[in-house]
Amino acid sequence: MGWFFGFKLHLIINDKGELLSFYLTKGNVDDRNIELMTAMTKEVFGKLFGDKGYISKALAELLFQDGIQLITKVRKNMKQQNLSDIDAILLRKRALVESVNDELKNICKIEHTRHRSVKGFLVNLIAGLTAYCFFPKKPSLNITPVETNQLSLWAA
């Protein structure tokens, strides 16, 4: 019949839908794994938006020491975070990652169970990720800064 290799593909993308980092783990590995996140975020800085699976105080503190602010939705039994308006809006736009996952699965065909060897599985995965990187149009947030000549007034 063939083989099935249960896996999780962890992705970090930017607002333009470009892959910044990825990591492949077994299907039973926790998303909050410190070694995993350390390896994935080696070359990343700024704000990192994730789903509820990445909620961990220890992970957030570790990433903060490396210059990364981890922003996630909160669970029902947690108190609300103090987020800026921009962070709250960007957190709602986390569906961009799901759009990238959809393209990887349905267009690049990285998700199927016909692999007969580990090598075949890895070749298919890397080929799909590489093909996605060359797509001319990727899902994006279309964020463009607006330049104005207006003065900002701040009251202390």
Protein backbone atom coordinates (compact mmCIF):
# COMPACT_ATOMS: atom_id res chain seq x y z
CA MET A 1 0.00 0.00 0.00
CA GLY A 2 2.74 2.51 0.81
CA TRP A 3 3.80 4.63 3.74
CA PHE A 4 2.50 7.62 5.60
CA PHE A 5 4.83 9.93 7.47
CA GLY A 6 2.88 12.06 9.97
CA PHE A 7 4.46 15.50 10.08
CA LYS A 8 3.87 19.13 10.94
CA LEU A 9 5.23 21.88 8.79
CA HIS A 10 5.83 25.03 10.84
CA LEU A 11 6.06 28.20 8.74
CA ILE A 12 7.11 31.77 9.31
CA ILE A 13 6.01 34.14 6.55
CA ASN A 14 6.10 37.89 6.09
CA ASP A 15 3.22 40.21 5.12
CA LYS A 16 3.91 39.54 1.43
CA GLY A 17 3.36 35.79 1.82
CA GLU A 18 7.04 34.97 1.34
CA LEU A 19 8.54 32.09 3.30
CA LEU A 20 11.06 33.30 5.86
CA SER A 21 11.59 30.06 7.75
CA PHE A 22 10.18 26.57 7.96
CA TYR A 23 10.71 23.55 10.16
CA LEU A 24 9.49 20.00 9.76
CA THR A 25 8.67 17.95 12.86
CA LYS A 26 6.90 14.73 13.72
CA GLY A 27 3.16 15.09 14.08
CA ASN A 28 3.26 14.64 17.85
CA VAL A 29 5.74 17.48 18.59
CA ASP A 30 4.33 20.38 20.61
CA ASP A 31 4.15 23.74 18.81
CA ARG A 32 5.65 25.47 21.88
CA ASN A 33 8.86 23.43 21.69
CA ILE A 34 11.69 25.79 22.69
CA GLU A 35 14.33 24.15 20.45
CA LEU A 36 11.98 24.29 17.46
CA MET A 37 11.18 27.97 17.89
CA THR A 38 14.80 28.88 18.58
CA ALA A 39 15.88 27.20 15.35
CA MET A 40 13.08 28.79 13.31
CA THR A 41 13.57 32.33 14.60
CA LYS A 42 17.36 32.53 14.33
CA GLU A 43 17.26 35.14 11.55
CA VAL A 44 13.89 36.70 12.45
CA PHE A 45 13.17 39.88 14.42
CA GLY A 46 10.18 42.07 15.17
CA LYS A 47 6.67 40.79 15.82
CA LEU A 48 5.62 37.18 15.41
CA PHE A 49 1.89 36.44 15.21
CA GLY A 50 0.75 32.92 16.04
CA ASP A 51 -2.35 30.93 16.87
CA LYS A 52 -3.38 29.68 20.30
CA GLY A 53 -1.13 26.63 19.93
CA TYR A 54 1.92 28.83 20.51
CA ILE A 55 0.75 30.31 23.84
CA SER A 56 3.56 29.87 26.35
CA LYS A 57 4.96 32.35 28.83
CA ALA A 58 8.41 30.71 28.72
CA LEU A 59 8.47 30.80 24.92
CA ALA A 60 7.34 34.44 24.81
CA GLU A 61 10.07 35.44 27.28
CA LEU A 62 12.75 33.52 25.37
CA LEU A 63 11.75 35.10 22.07
CA PHE A 64 11.56 38.56 23.67
CA GLN A 65 15.22 38.20 24.74
CA ASP A 66 16.05 37.58 21.07
CA GLY A 67 14.19 40.71 19.94
CA ILE A 68 10.93 39.02 18.92
CA GLN A 69 7.54 39.91 20.35
CA LEU A 70 5.20 36.89 20.25
CA ILE A 71 1.57 37.94 19.82
CA THR A 72 -1.21 35.34 20.05
CA LYS A 73 -4.92 35.29 20.67
CA VAL A 74 -5.82 34.50 24.26
CA ARG A 75 -7.82 31.58 25.56
CA LYS A 76 -11.18 32.15 27.24
CA ASN A 77 -9.75 31.63 30.74
CA MET A 78 -6.89 34.12 30.21
CA LYS A 79 -6.91 37.86 30.81
CA GLN A 80 -6.79 40.09 27.75
CA GLN A 81 -3.47 41.41 26.48
CA ASN A 82 -2.85 45.11 26.03
CA LEU A 83 -2.37 45.24 22.27
CA SER A 84 -2.00 48.30 20.12
CA ASP A 85 -4.67 48.84 17.48
CA ILE A 86 -2.25 47.82 14.73
CA ASP A 87 -1.28 44.60 16.53
CA ALA A 88 -4.95 43.71 17.08
CA ILE A 89 -5.68 44.23 13.38
CA LEU A 90 -2.64 42.20 12.30
CA LEU A 91 -3.59 39.40 14.69
CA ARG A 92 -6.95 39.15 12.94
CA LYS A 93 -5.11 38.89 9.60
CA ARG A 94 -3.40 35.67 10.71
CA ALA A 95 -5.54 33.85 8.13
CA LEU A 96 -2.80 34.77 5.65
CA VAL A 97 -0.84 31.78 6.97
CA GLU A 98 -3.81 29.52 6.28
CA SER A 99 -3.95 30.85 2.71
CA VAL A 100 -0.28 29.99 2.24
CA ASN A 101 -0.90 26.52 3.71
CA ASP A 102 -3.80 26.07 1.30
CA GLU A 103 -1.63 26.94 -1.71
CA LEU A 104 1.12 24.61 -0.52
CA LYS A 105 -1.34 21.75 -0.09
CA ASN A 106 -3.55 22.22 -3.16
CA ILE A 107 -1.29 23.84 -5.76
CA CYS A 108 2.16 22.56 -4.75
CA LYS A 109 0.75 19.16 -3.69
CA ILE A 110 2.85 18.74 -0.56
CA GLU A 111 0.07 16.87 1.25
CA HIS A 112 -0.64 13.38 0.05
CA THR A 113 -0.01 9.87 1.33
CA ARG A 114 1.52 8.20 -1.73
CA HIS A 115 5.13 8.47 -0.58
CA ARG A 116 6.91 5.14 -0.59
CA SER A 117 10.12 6.34 1.05
CA VAL A 118 11.41 9.09 3.30
CA LYS A 119 13.52 10.40 0.42
CA GLY A 120 10.47 10.67 -1.83
CA PHE A 121 8.55 12.48 0.89
CA LEU A 122 11.36 14.99 1.48
CA VAL A 123 11.95 15.58 -2.24
CA ASN A 124 8.23 16.29 -2.73
CA LEU A 125 8.17 18.66 0.26
CA ILE A 126 11.26 20.64 -0.75
CA ALA A 127 10.11 20.78 -4.39
CA GLY A 128 6.72 22.13 -3.30
CA LEU A 129 8.26 24.77 -1.02
CA THR A 130 10.69 25.79 -3.76
CA ALA A 131 7.90 26.04 -6.34
CA TYR A 132 5.87 28.22 -3.98
CA CYS A 133 8.81 30.61 -3.59
CA PHE A 134 8.75 31.21 -7.37
CA PHE A 135 5.02 31.96 -7.56
CA PRO A 136 4.61 35.43 -9.08
CA LYS A 137 1.54 36.19 -6.98
CA LYS A 138 1.35 35.05 -3.36
CA PRO A 139 -1.33 35.75 -0.74
CA SER A 140 -0.42 39.01 1.00
CA LEU A 141 -1.77 41.70 3.30
CA ASN A 142 -1.02 44.50 0.81
CA ILE A 143 0.28 46.80 3.52
CA THR A 144 1.81 49.94 2.08
CA PRO A 145 2.88 52.84 4.24
CA VAL A 146 1.13 56.10 3.47
CA GLU A 147 3.35 59.15 3.32
CA THR A 148 1.63 62.36 4.37
CA ASN A 149 2.85 65.89 4.83
CA GLN A 150 0.72 66.39 7.92
CA LEU A 151 2.22 67.27 11.26
CA SER A 152 1.57 65.00 14.21
CA LEU A 153 0.64 66.69 17.45
CA TRP A 154 1.24 64.88 20.70
CA ALA A 155 -0.11 66.04 24.03
CA ALA A 156 1.80 65.10 27.12
